[in-house]
Tab-separated table of C-alpha atoms and ligand atoms in Angstrom:
chain	number	residue	atom	x	y	z
A	1	UNK	CA	23.093	-11.936	-31.523
A	2	UNK	CA	19.634	-12.190	-32.677
A	3	UNK	CA	19.103	-10.022	-35.453
A	4	UNK	CA	17.026	-9.583	-38.718
A	5	UNK	CA	20.349	-12.172	-40.133
A	6	UNK	CA	19.679	-14.096	-37.133
A	7	UNK	CA	15.973	-14.589	-36.324
A	8	UNK	CA	17.058	-17.097	-33.812
A	9	UNK	CA	17.929	-17.339	-30.056
A	10	UNK	CA	21.322	-17.455	-29.432
A	11	UNK	CA	22.881	-20.736	-27.186
A	12	UNK	CA	26.554	-20.464	-26.169
A	13	UNK	CA	28.212	-22.994	-23.623
A	14	UNK	CA	30.205	-21.797	-20.769
A	15	UNK	CA	32.450	-24.895	-19.820
A	16	UNK	CA	33.870	-23.252	-16.409
A	17	UNK	CA	32.510	-21.017	-13.755
A	18	UNK	CA	35.638	-18.707	-14.296
A	19	UNK	CA	34.391	-17.890	-18.030
A	20	UNK	CA	30.875	-17.069	-16.998
A	21	UNK	CA	31.607	-13.230	-16.953
A	22	UNK	CA	32.312	-13.317	-20.727
A	23	UNK	CA	28.722	-14.822	-21.386
A	24	UNK	CA	25.664	-12.735	-21.877
A	25	UNK	CA	23.850	-13.880	-19.102
A	26	UNK	CA	21.892	-11.056	-18.170
A	27	UNK	CA	19.615	-11.478	-21.616
A	28	UNK	CA	19.677	-15.533	-21.143
A	29	UNK	CA	18.262	-18.583	-19.613
A	30	UNK	CA	21.433	-19.949	-17.704
A	31	UNK	CA	20.935	-23.386	-17.517
A	32	UNK	CA	23.233	-24.636	-14.267
A	33	UNK	CA	24.627	-28.260	-15.222
A	34	UNK	CA	26.317	-30.370	-12.352
A	35	UNK	CA	25.583	-33.590	-13.537
A	36	UNK	CA	28.198	-35.436	-10.848
A	37	UNK	CA	26.108	-34.839	-8.826
A	38	UNK	CA	23.849	-31.587	-7.818
A	39	UNK	CA	21.625	-30.787	-10.591
A	40	UNK	CA	21.024	-34.539	-10.633
A	41	UNK	CA	20.209	-34.597	-6.720
A	42	UNK	CA	17.950	-31.611	-7.140
A	43	UNK	CA	15.784	-32.866	-9.879
A	44	UNK	CA	15.514	-36.121	-7.624
A	45	UNK	CA	14.355	-33.763	-4.666
A	46	UNK	CA	12.038	-31.837	-6.531
A	47	UNK	CA	10.714	-35.081	-8.493
A	48	UNK	CA	10.016	-36.769	-5.351
A	49	UNK	CA	7.991	-34.062	-4.449
A	50	UNK	CA	10.258	-31.510	-2.032
A	51	UNK	CA	8.618	-27.953	-1.682
A	52	UNK	CA	12.026	-26.202	-2.569
A	53	UNK	CA	15.929	-26.472	-2.652
A	54	UNK	CA	17.524	-23.880	-1.449
A	55	UNK	CA	20.831	-23.661	-3.032
A	56	UNK	CA	23.503	-22.119	-0.766
A	57	UNK	CA	27.306	-20.833	-1.245
A	58	UNK	CA	28.777	-22.078	2.530
A	59	UNK	CA	28.370	-24.966	4.827
A	60	UNK	CA	27.894	-22.210	7.656
A	61	UNK	CA	24.932	-20.568	5.615
A	62	UNK	CA	23.371	-24.149	5.434
A	63	UNK	CA	23.845	-24.741	9.169
A	64	UNK	CA	22.394	-21.224	9.933
A	65	UNK	CA	19.182	-21.428	7.963
A	66	UNK	CA	18.857	-24.812	9.216
A	67	UNK	CA	18.418	-23.169	12.839
A	68	UNK	CA	16.256	-20.780	11.440
A	69	UNK	CA	14.087	-22.838	9.691
A	70	UNK	CA	11.850	-25.786	9.355
A	71	UNK	CA	14.303	-27.293	6.951
A	72	UNK	CA	16.554	-30.669	6.015
A	73	UNK	CA	20.201	-29.243	5.637
A	74	UNK	CA	22.637	-31.175	3.122
A	75	UNK	CA	25.934	-30.796	2.071
A	76	UNK	CA	28.866	-32.049	-0.122
A	77	UNK	CA	32.518	-31.158	-0.293
A	78	UNK	CA	34.984	-32.772	-2.259
A	79	UNK	CA	32.333	-35.839	-2.850
A	80	UNK	CA	31.806	-36.870	0.660
A	81	UNK	CA	29.083	-35.365	3.614
A	82	UNK	CA	29.929	-31.914	4.606
A	83	UNK	CA	31.328	-31.648	7.736
A	84	UNK	CA	28.620	-30.325	10.465
A	85	UNK	CA	25.977	-31.566	8.293
A	86	UNK	CA	23.997	-35.085	8.467
A	87	UNK	CA	22.971	-35.454	4.507
A	88	UNK	CA	24.918	-35.425	1.571
A	89	UNK	CA	24.534	-35.202	-2.211
A	90	UNK	CA	23.575	-38.641	-3.197
A	91	UNK	CA	20.001	-38.359	-5.501
A	92	UNK	CA	19.248	-41.736	-3.339
A	93	UNK	CA	18.938	-39.608	0.052
A	94	UNK	CA	15.773	-37.796	-1.046
A	95	UNK	CA	13.233	-40.190	-1.791
A	96	UNK	CA	9.724	-39.473	-1.699
A	97	UNK	CA	9.125	-40.526	1.945
A	98	UNK	CA	12.284	-38.550	3.054
A	99	UNK	CA	11.840	-35.177	1.274
A	100	UNK	CA	7.670	-34.408	-0.010
A	101	UNK	CA	6.693	-31.119	0.782
A	102	UNK	CA	9.844	-30.473	2.883
A	103	UNK	CA	12.053	-27.845	1.835
A	104	UNK	CA	15.774	-29.384	1.198
A	105	UNK	CA	18.842	-26.225	2.017
A	106	UNK	CA	21.672	-27.734	-0.252
A	107	UNK	CA	25.210	-26.806	-0.663
A	108	UNK	CA	27.913	-28.544	-2.752
A	109	UNK	CA	31.485	-27.879	-4.052
A	110	UNK	CA	30.575	-26.833	-7.337
A	111	UNK	CA	27.155	-26.836	-8.305
A	112	UNK	CA	25.536	-24.348	-6.024
A	113	UNK	CA	28.415	-22.242	-6.289
A	114	UNK	CA	27.981	-21.720	-9.864
A	115	UNK	CA	24.638	-21.131	-9.401
A	116	UNK	CA	25.393	-18.185	-6.978
A	117	UNK	CA	28.050	-16.913	-9.254
A	118	UNK	CA	25.219	-16.653	-12.194
A	119	UNK	CA	22.595	-14.607	-9.753
A	120	UNK	CA	25.664	-12.234	-8.894
A	121	UNK	CA	26.353	-11.865	-12.976
A	122	UNK	CA	22.086	-10.872	-12.828
A	123	UNK	CA	21.330	-13.723	-14.847
A	124	UNK	CA	17.788	-13.131	-16.871
A	125	UNK	CA	16.646	-16.485	-15.419
A	126	UNK	CA	18.191	-19.777	-14.060
A	127	UNK	CA	17.349	-23.550	-14.489
A	128	UNK	CA	19.046	-26.585	-13.263
A	129	UNK	CA	19.834	-29.601	-15.736
A	130	UNK	CA	21.209	-32.602	-15.768
A	131	UNK	CA	20.493	-36.027	-17.995
A	132	UNK	CA	17.559	-37.187	-15.520
A	133	UNK	CA	15.689	-34.066	-16.620
A	134	UNK	CA	17.008	-33.561	-20.217
A	135	UNK	CA	13.858	-33.679	-21.975
A	136	UNK	CA	12.374	-31.044	-19.737
A	137	UNK	CA	15.135	-28.813	-20.128
A	138	UNK	CA	14.976	-29.330	-23.758
A	139	UNK	CA	11.653	-28.731	-23.949
A	140	UNK	CA	11.596	-25.324	-21.852
A	141	UNK	CA	14.443	-23.768	-23.611
A	142	UNK	CA	13.167	-24.234	-27.291
A	143	UNK	CA	9.317	-23.114	-26.005
A	144	UNK	CA	11.019	-19.833	-24.362
A	145	UNK	CA	12.603	-18.767	-27.592
A	146	UNK	CA	15.024	-16.682	-25.560
A	147	UNK	CA	18.896	-17.107	-25.630
A	148	UNK	CA	20.490	-19.442	-23.718
A	149	UNK	CA	24.095	-19.931	-21.490
A	150	UNK	CA	24.591	-23.850	-21.002
A	151	UNK	CA	26.622	-23.245	-17.808
A	152	UNK	CA	28.902	-26.177	-16.693
A	153	UNK	CA	29.826	-26.309	-12.894
A	154	UNK	CA	33.051	-28.119	-13.632
A	155	UNK	CA	35.442	-29.143	-10.940
A	156	UNK	CA	37.185	-25.975	-9.201
A	157	UNK	CA	36.981	-24.128	-12.097
A	158	UNK	CA	38.702	-27.177	-14.240
A	159	UNK	CA	36.275	-28.118	-17.305
A	160	UNK	CA	35.006	-31.638	-16.784
A	161	UNK	CA	33.928	-34.185	-18.855
A	162	UNK	CA	30.418	-34.740	-17.702
A	163	UNK	CA	28.913	-31.437	-17.602
A	164	UNK	CA	30.439	-30.817	-21.169
A	165	UNK	CA	28.705	-34.033	-22.009
A	166	UNK	CA	25.287	-32.873	-21.221
A	167	UNK	CA	25.487	-29.889	-22.556
A	168	UNK	CA	26.481	-31.656	-25.907
A	169	UNK	CA	23.184	-33.835	-25.435
A	170	UNK	CA	21.183	-30.755	-24.980
A	171	UNK	CA	22.859	-28.963	-28.230
A	172	UNK	CA	22.128	-32.463	-30.288
A	173	UNK	CA	18.781	-32.276	-29.156
A	174	UNK	CA	17.713	-28.354	-29.956
A	175	UNK	CA	20.443	-27.262	-32.110
A	176	UNK	CA	18.032	-26.229	-35.327
A	177	UNK	CA	16.151	-23.903	-32.678
A	178	UNK	CA	19.073	-21.733	-32.240
A	179	UNK	CA	21.702	-19.831	-33.628
A	180	UNK	CA	24.987	-21.400	-32.388
A	181	UNK	CA	28.550	-19.755	-33.054
A	182	UNK	CA	30.421	-20.769	-30.256
A	183	UNK	CA	33.439	-23.566	-30.137
A	184	UNK	CA	32.614	-24.472	-26.547
A	185	UNK	CA	29.195	-25.674	-28.154
A	186	UNK	CA	30.949	-27.138	-31.048
A	187	UNK	CA	33.427	-28.878	-28.705
A	188	UNK	CA	30.466	-30.592	-26.031
A	189	UNK	CA	28.656	-31.798	-29.197
A	190	UNK	CA	31.474	-33.460	-30.567
A	191	UNK	CA	32.205	-35.198	-27.127
A	192	UNK	CA	28.551	-35.978	-26.567
A	193	UNK	CA	28.653	-37.811	-29.985
A	194	UNK	CA	31.533	-39.887	-29.533
A	195	UNK	CA	29.821	-41.065	-26.074
A	196	UNK	CA	26.082	-41.317	-26.509
A	197	UNK	CA	26.028	-44.680	-26.820
A	198	UNK	CA	27.347	-45.400	-23.700
A	199	UNK	CA	28.400	-42.209	-21.429
A	200	UNK	CA	29.134	-44.485	-18.423
A	201	UNK	CA	31.707	-46.520	-20.213
A	202	UNK	CA	32.959	-43.634	-21.874
A	203	UNK	CA	33.412	-41.441	-19.032
A	204	UNK	CA	35.557	-44.520	-17.298
A	205	UNK	CA	37.682	-45.086	-20.303
A	206	UNK	CA	38.494	-41.464	-20.544
A	207	UNK	CA	39.431	-41.697	-16.802
A	208	UNK	CA	36.945	-38.831	-15.961
A	209	UNK	CA	38.715	-37.423	-12.458
A	210	UNK	CA	35.405	-36.781	-10.484
A	211	UNK	CA	33.706	-40.138	-11.668
A	212	UNK	CA	36.777	-42.413	-10.218
A	213	UNK	CA	36.533	-40.002	-7.132
A	214	UNK	CA	33.026	-41.309	-6.311
A	215	UNK	CA	33.800	-44.932	-7.756
A	216	UNK	CA	36.246	-44.816	-5.231
A	217	UNK	CA	33.997	-43.545	-2.359
A	218	UNK	CA	31.766	-46.887	-3.780
A	219	UNK	CA	29.322	-44.465	-5.101
A	220	UNK	CA	29.066	-46.257	-8.611
A	221	UNK	CA	24.845	-46.463	-8.296
A	222	UNK	CA	24.627	-42.357	-7.846
A	223	UNK	CA	26.826	-42.068	-10.939
A	224	UNK	CA	24.385	-44.617	-12.930
A	225	UNK	CA	21.522	-42.437	-11.836
A	226	UNK	CA	22.752	-39.042	-12.789
A	227	UNK	CA	23.839	-40.386	-16.247
A	228	UNK	CA	20.476	-42.099	-17.037
A	229	UNK	CA	18.175	-39.698	-19.496
A	230	UNK	CA	14.497	-38.399	-17.773
A	231	UNK	CA	14.910	-40.599	-14.503
A	232	UNK	CA	13.621	-37.507	-12.881
A	233	UNK	CA	12.020	-35.392	-15.920
A	234	UNK	CA	11.024	-32.691	-14.133
A	235	UNK	CA	11.074	-28.810	-14.614
A	236	UNK	CA	13.510	-26.906	-11.807
A	237	UNK	CA	13.494	-23.438	-12.224
A	238	UNK	CA	14.710	-20.507	-9.697
A	239	UNK	CA	12.209	-18.369	-8.037
A	240	UNK	CA	12.625	-15.916	-5.227
A	241	UNK	CA	15.640	-17.529	-3.757
A	242	UNK	CA	14.646	-21.102	-3.863
A	243	UNK	CA	14.595	-24.062	-6.677
A	244	UNK	CA	10.847	-25.194	-7.336
A	245	UNK	CA	8.891	-27.540	-9.830
A	246	UNK	CA	8.359	-25.280	-12.946
A	247	UNK	CA	5.520	-26.445	-15.211
A	248	UNK	CA	7.089	-29.706	-16.699
A	249	UNK	CA	5.576	-30.382	-20.208
A	250	UNK	CA	5.215	-34.257	-19.749
A	251	UNK	CA	4.669	-36.016	-16.130
A	252	UNK	CA	6.352	-38.923	-14.914
A	253	UNK	CA	5.712	-41.768	-12.570
A	254	UNK	CA	7.267	-41.159	-8.820
A	255	UNK	CA	10.898	-42.207	-8.808
A	256	UNK	CA	11.983	-44.527	-6.114
A	257	UNK	CA	10.963	-45.583	-2.839
A	258	UNK	CA	12.652	-45.946	0.683
A	259	UNK	CA	15.874	-48.129	0.774
A	260	UNK	CA	16.388	-48.155	-3.261
A	261	UNK	CA	19.995	-47.484	-4.287
A	262	UNK	CA	23.161	-47.190	-1.915
A	263	UNK	CA	23.628	-44.114	0.772
A	264	UNK	CA	26.783	-42.293	0.830
A	265	UNK	CA	27.299	-44.003	4.213
A	266	UNK	CA	27.544	-47.411	2.493
A	267	UNK	CA	24.300	-48.276	3.905
A	268	UNK	CA	21.861	-50.482	1.886
B	301	LIG	C1	29.559	-30.532	-6.799
B	301	LIG	O1	28.791	-29.782	-6.490
B	301	LIG	O2	30.755	-30.394	-7.279
B	301	LIG	C2	29.007	-32.045	-6.684
B	301	LIG	O3	27.712	-31.620	-6.994
B	301	LIG	C3	29.673	-32.862	-6.290
B	301	LIG	C4	29.587	-34.220	-5.554
B	301	LIG	O4	28.143	-34.227	-5.303
B	301	LIG	O5	29.912	-35.290	-5.736
């Protein structure tokens, strides 16, 4: 806790949604982390001009909102397009042509679920983070000078490698600006230091579970996008029920045009 002894804001890391209640989210910026793929896809959609992303907890809520509002609905369960929805959770779906000026209602297995847990725990504020917007996240939390909780979406409450690595990447960059007395943060940074040369190969060698699940679905391009630093370097902040573009410290070019990358249905 910040005190005269520790003038710096505090940073902690939560490796599983099941542990979020043990963190001081009411007095912290909560960074929702779901590298494969929710928070990477959200960064891509916002970077490509989506007006907002509405994260919902259930497929039923997603479909209901789709019937009530002029929005694009999308969802994923266990890495596949969710039943009853047309679009899924691949970043390559949300090109500028497809998403600019539109609102996306998104539900995913872990990422949007964790965001709703953070809301229920009265998080002071919420942003989303992944390798594609690493710099925007780091610059924002340093500038805010507030306590931070790096919240990993994991996989059905089980700790995963990719979210832990991203937490480690953030810590590695900004640790001198925070008081860190948290073993999960130490674990995250030391894992990242082992992997930082080549995160893709590290995850392959470590048999990361969701990594291989997506590979088996033919989604290697998605993984490579989700592990690429600053490819969608935009700040994404939660405001009034929606994820919207925050004031990004550094502008970067529009991402990619129609057709680049491979869709979840394997179409080129
Ligand atoms: C999740 O919420 O677990 C992920 O985003 C899953 C995925 O997209 O594959």
